[in-house]
Amino acid sequence: MIFKKKTSHGFTFLISFIIVIFAVMFLATDVHALDISNMYSPLNKKRPLRSKTQYIILHTTEGALNGSLRKVHQFGETHYFVTPTGKVYRIIDRKKIATHAGRSMWNRQTTLDNVSIGIEVVGFHDQDITRAQYTALRQLLRQLKKIYRIKDKNILTHSMVAYGRPNIFHPRKHRGRKKCGMIFSHPDVRKLLGLLPGPKRDPDVAAGRLVVADPDLHRFLYKPPKVLAALKGTKDSSGSRSMVIAQGNNAWRIARDKYDAPSTIYTYPNGKKLRGNEIRKWDSIPVGTRVSFVDEDREQEFEKFLEIGKDGNTVQDLAGNLYADPTTIYFFPDGLIRTGAEMKKSSSLRKLLKNPPKGTRLLVGYIYGGYVQKGRSATRIAGRKWNYPSTFYRMPDGRILNGDNVEKKSIPSGTLIFIMK
């Protein structure tokens, strides 16, 4: 039996009308699906305005709803928070700086918190999000793209932009510090979010500014599998990891940049427990050691001083190939403070680079601002970044505070200022 196509004007009009009605209904559902309300962080009032907005960075919480929401609310670590039911909370005013990206770089530009909006989605980097989250996130992205005229290529994942400073495992600045948001790089997921495919390469790796520390992650981000396991309800193998030390699964691969943090606990097979900051010989951790985390560290956290004789014996152990860089700062036991670049220029100081005295401390990946003194205020040192969360103050009593935790008129003389690079 042959079915003939009906060509009457009335029938054609009816079909067209029905299609339009369904399209309108779909769009209306999408528009009204954005259930958004305020849950502003206590830090919202202290956060400075961004001078510009160039990127949107997508994150996954890597934890359950309540604990994740409590953390980002306490520390002001995102602009928007998307729950499994599609409910969206405003945590930091979209015009202000949220500390969601931490140490980050894209196309040479660093500290992307200062030029981006962060969206935190409850879920895990290697698992699919809920249908309600897709609907809410798609609508939220549509609105933000329109407001800030952001192109799809500048909607990135935290795993794409995060990088780590040199450490005992990786002597150069490197990608792989975070797997957060990895799933949002896949073309199939981006399509469901109304986005075009993301970038096909990492511009900073291509230019040699960074190296790849996690080849599996890098491959997933820029040469993704055609079929995404997460969309079928299973974890993607490139995102999975064991929390147990084994061959090919060292402390860095498990804990990333938190491997030596006091909040990272190593439980040896014999029951012995050590915190990350108590371990000295990282290549001697026995196979079978289990890694766990006891505290929630804030994303924009001071990355601590490294000490000769404690964290390593040479400047290369501590700073890798950045040992003579302007962003590496040396604090010698006799009170001398110099950057790596200054050390390299002086013949007398170069001797100290080769044989630094025990107790010498290094700070890697920061710009040295110097001391607050009479006639040399914090604003004169750091300019408009004086109250940025990425500006750190070492108070005379030894406390380290973010810029959003200091009062301009209460910064004592003798305070040291560092700005994350």
PDB file of C-alpha atoms in Angstrom, residues 98-211:
ATOM      1  CA  ALA A  98      34.500  33.916  43.493  1.00  0.00           C
ATOM      2  CA  THR A  99      37.417  31.644  44.386  1.00  0.00           C
ATOM      3  CA  HIS A 100      36.452  28.696  42.212  1.00  0.00           C
ATOM      4  CA  ALA A 101      39.483  28.119  39.954  1.00  0.00           C
ATOM      5  CA  GLY A 102      42.460  28.688  42.260  1.00  0.00           C
ATOM      6  CA  ARG A 103      45.842  28.361  40.560  1.00  0.00           C
ATOM      7  CA  SER A 104      44.784  28.453  36.922  1.00  0.00           C
ATOM      8  CA  MET A 105      45.903  29.433  33.438  1.00  0.00           C
ATOM      9  CA  TRP A 106      44.385  29.582  29.974  1.00  0.00           C
ATOM     10  CA  ASN A 107      46.130  30.917  26.905  1.00  0.00           C
ATOM     11  CA  ARG A 108      48.825  32.551  29.081  1.00  0.00           C
ATOM     12  CA  GLN A 109      46.305  34.358  31.310  1.00  0.00           C
ATOM     13  CA  THR A 110      46.591  33.314  34.967  1.00  0.00           C
ATOM     14  CA  THR A 111      44.374  33.420  38.078  1.00  0.00           C
ATOM     15  CA  LEU A 112      41.148  33.004  36.122  1.00  0.00           C
ATOM     16  CA  ASP A 113      39.034  33.719  39.204  1.00  0.00           C
ATOM     17  CA  ASN A 114      39.588  37.376  38.356  1.00  0.00           C
ATOM     18  CA  VAL A 115      38.048  37.106  34.871  1.00  0.00           C
ATOM     19  CA  SER A 116      35.510  34.284  35.055  1.00  0.00           C
ATOM     20  CA  ILE A 117      32.208  33.012  36.401  1.00  0.00           C
ATOM     21  CA  GLY A 118      32.196  29.671  38.200  1.00  0.00           C
ATOM     22  CA  ILE A 119      29.331  27.180  38.203  1.00  0.00           C
ATOM     23  CA  GLU A 120      29.458  24.266  40.651  1.00  0.00           C
ATOM     24  CA  VAL A 121      27.321  21.227  39.779  1.00  0.00           C
ATOM     25  CA  VAL A 122      26.658  18.557  42.403  1.00  0.00           C
ATOM     26  CA  GLY A 123      28.211  15.383  41.028  1.00  0.00           C
ATOM     27  CA  PHE A 124      31.459  13.716  40.043  1.00  0.00           C
ATOM     28  CA  HIS A 125      33.875  14.303  37.188  1.00  0.00           C
ATOM     29  CA  ASP A 126      33.329  10.829  35.696  1.00  0.00           C
ATOM     30  CA  GLN A 127      29.562  10.457  36.189  1.00  0.00           C
ATOM     31  CA  ASP A 128      26.599  11.885  34.307  1.00  0.00           C
ATOM     32  CA  ILE A 129      24.487  14.623  35.877  1.00  0.00           C
ATOM     33  CA  THR A 130      20.702  14.472  36.297  1.00  0.00           C
ATOM     34  CA  ARG A 131      18.166  15.490  33.691  1.00  0.00           C
ATOM     35  CA  ALA A 132      17.075  18.354  35.951  1.00  0.00           C
ATOM     36  CA  GLN A 133      20.678  19.571  36.159  1.00  0.00           C
ATOM     37  CA  TYR A 134      20.992  19.515  32.370  1.00  0.00           C
ATOM     38  CA  THR A 135      17.860  21.645  32.059  1.00  0.00           C
ATOM     39  CA  ALA A 136      18.949  24.139  34.716  1.00  0.00           C
ATOM     40  CA  LEU A 137      22.553  24.372  33.548  1.00  0.00           C
ATOM     41  CA  ARG A 138      21.546  24.791  29.907  1.00  0.00           C
ATOM     42  CA  GLN A 139      19.261  27.695  30.785  1.00  0.00           C
ATOM     43  CA  LEU A 140      21.792  29.296  33.144  1.00  0.00           C
ATOM     44  CA  LEU A 141      24.523  29.110  30.499  1.00  0.00           C
ATOM     45  CA  ARG A 142      22.190  30.601  27.912  1.00  0.00           C
ATOM     46  CA  GLN A 143      21.530  33.606  30.144  1.00  0.00           C
ATOM     47  CA  LEU A 144      25.178  34.163  31.083  1.00  0.00           C
ATOM     48  CA  LYS A 145      26.372  33.818  27.482  1.00  0.00           C
ATOM     49  CA  LYS A 146      23.931  36.525  26.472  1.00  0.00           C
ATOM     50  CA  ILE A 147      24.811  38.875  29.342  1.00  0.00           C
ATOM     51  CA  TYR A 148      28.596  38.618  28.922  1.00  0.00           C
ATOM     52  CA  ARG A 149      28.776  37.717  25.210  1.00  0.00           C
ATOM     53  CA  ILE A 150      30.865  34.670  25.985  1.00  0.00           C
ATOM     54  CA  LYS A 151      31.520  32.268  23.130  1.00  0.00           C
ATOM     55  CA  ASP A 152      31.171  28.523  23.587  1.00  0.00           C
ATOM     56  CA  LYS A 153      34.935  28.040  23.159  1.00  0.00           C
ATOM     57  CA  ASN A 154      35.433  30.070  26.346  1.00  0.00           C
ATOM     58  CA  ILE A 155      33.170  27.842  28.427  1.00  0.00           C
ATOM     59  CA  LEU A 156      35.772  25.540  29.957  1.00  0.00           C
ATOM     60  CA  THR A 157      36.111  22.946  32.692  1.00  0.00           C
ATOM     61  CA  HIS A 158      38.124  23.345  35.874  1.00  0.00           C
ATOM     62  CA  SER A 159      40.233  20.372  34.779  1.00  0.00           C
ATOM     63  CA  MET A 160      41.187  22.286  31.624  1.00  0.00           C
ATOM     64  CA  VAL A 161      42.410  25.454  33.358  1.00  0.00           C
ATOM     65  CA  ALA A 162      43.829  24.270  36.706  1.00  0.00           C
ATOM     66  CA  TYR A 163      47.586  23.823  36.910  1.00  0.00           C
ATOM     67  CA  GLY A 164      50.090  22.947  39.603  1.00  0.00           C
ATOM     68  CA  ARG A 165      53.387  24.484  40.612  1.00  0.00           C
ATOM     69  CA  PRO A 166      56.520  22.279  40.495  1.00  0.00           C
ATOM     70  CA  ASN A 167      56.737  19.579  43.140  1.00  0.00           C
ATOM     71  CA  ILE A 168      58.686  16.447  44.024  1.00  0.00           C
ATOM     72  CA  PHE A 169      56.752  14.441  41.413  1.00  0.00           C
ATOM     73  CA  HIS A 170      56.691  17.009  38.609  1.00  0.00           C
ATOM     74  CA  PRO A 171      59.638  19.440  38.269  1.00  0.00           C
ATOM     75  CA  ARG A 172      57.718  21.811  35.975  1.00  0.00           C
ATOM     76  CA  LYS A 173      54.428  23.673  36.076  1.00  0.00           C
ATOM     77  CA  HIS A 174      51.873  21.139  34.955  1.00  0.00           C
ATOM     78  CA  ARG A 175      48.320  20.341  33.962  1.00  0.00           C
ATOM     79  CA  GLY A 176      46.447  17.669  35.868  1.00  0.00           C
ATOM     80  CA  ARG A 177      45.965  19.439  39.201  1.00  0.00           C
ATOM     81  CA  LYS A 178      42.211  18.822  38.996  1.00  0.00           C
ATOM     82  CA  LYS A 179      39.845  16.383  37.286  1.00  0.00           C
ATOM     83  CA  CYS A 180      36.924  18.550  38.377  1.00  0.00           C
ATOM     84  CA  GLY A 181      34.245  19.058  35.703  1.00  0.00           C
ATOM     85  CA  MET A 182      35.947  16.661  33.285  1.00  0.00           C
ATOM     86  CA  ILE A 183      32.634  15.325  31.965  1.00  0.00           C
ATOM     87  CA  PHE A 184      31.642  18.782  30.671  1.00  0.00           C
ATOM     88  CA  SER A 185      34.417  18.655  28.096  1.00  0.00           C
ATOM     89  CA  HIS A 186      32.805  15.810  26.154  1.00  0.00           C
ATOM     90  CA  PRO A 187      31.038  16.879  22.917  1.00  0.00           C
ATOM     91  CA  ASP A 188      27.917  14.815  23.720  1.00  0.00           C
ATOM     92  CA  VAL A 189      27.512  16.480  27.116  1.00  0.00           C
ATOM     93  CA  ARG A 190      28.191  19.937  25.693  1.00  0.00           C
ATOM     94  CA  LYS A 191      25.561  19.329  23.024  1.00  0.00           C
ATOM     95  CA  LEU A 192      22.989  18.522  25.713  1.00  0.00           C
ATOM     96  CA  LEU A 193      23.945  21.823  27.366  1.00  0.00           C
ATOM     97  CA  GLY A 194      23.419  23.753  24.136  1.00  0.00           C
ATOM     98  CA  LEU A 195      27.157  24.212  23.594  1.00  0.00           C
ATOM     99  CA  LEU A 196      29.419  23.624  20.627  1.00  0.00           C
ATOM    100  CA  PRO A 197      32.410  21.276  21.109  1.00  0.00           C
ATOM    101  CA  GLY A 198      35.187  22.701  23.272  1.00  0.00           C
ATOM    102  CA  PRO A 199      38.802  23.507  22.371  1.00  0.00           C
ATOM    103  CA  LYS A 200      40.742  20.798  20.556  1.00  0.00           C
ATOM    104  CA  ARG A 201      44.053  21.521  22.276  1.00  0.00           C
ATOM    105  CA  ASP A 202      45.522  23.091  25.384  1.00  0.00           C
ATOM    106  CA  PRO A 203      47.140  26.396  24.309  1.00  0.00           C
ATOM    107  CA  ASP A 204      49.501  26.508  27.280  1.00  0.00           C
ATOM    108  CA  VAL A 205      50.762  22.969  26.786  1.00  0.00           C
ATOM    109  CA  ALA A 206      51.157  23.623  23.059  1.00  0.00           C
ATOM    110  CA  ALA A 207      53.223  26.748  23.811  1.00  0.00           C
ATOM    111  CA  GLY A 208      55.413  24.947  26.355  1.00  0.00           C
ATOM    112  CA  ARG A 209      54.248  27.014  29.316  1.00  0.00           C
ATOM    113  CA  LEU A 210      52.921  23.873  31.005  1.00  0.00           C
ATOM    114  CA  VAL A 211      53.535  20.141  30.704  1.00  0.00           C
TER     115      VAL A 211
END
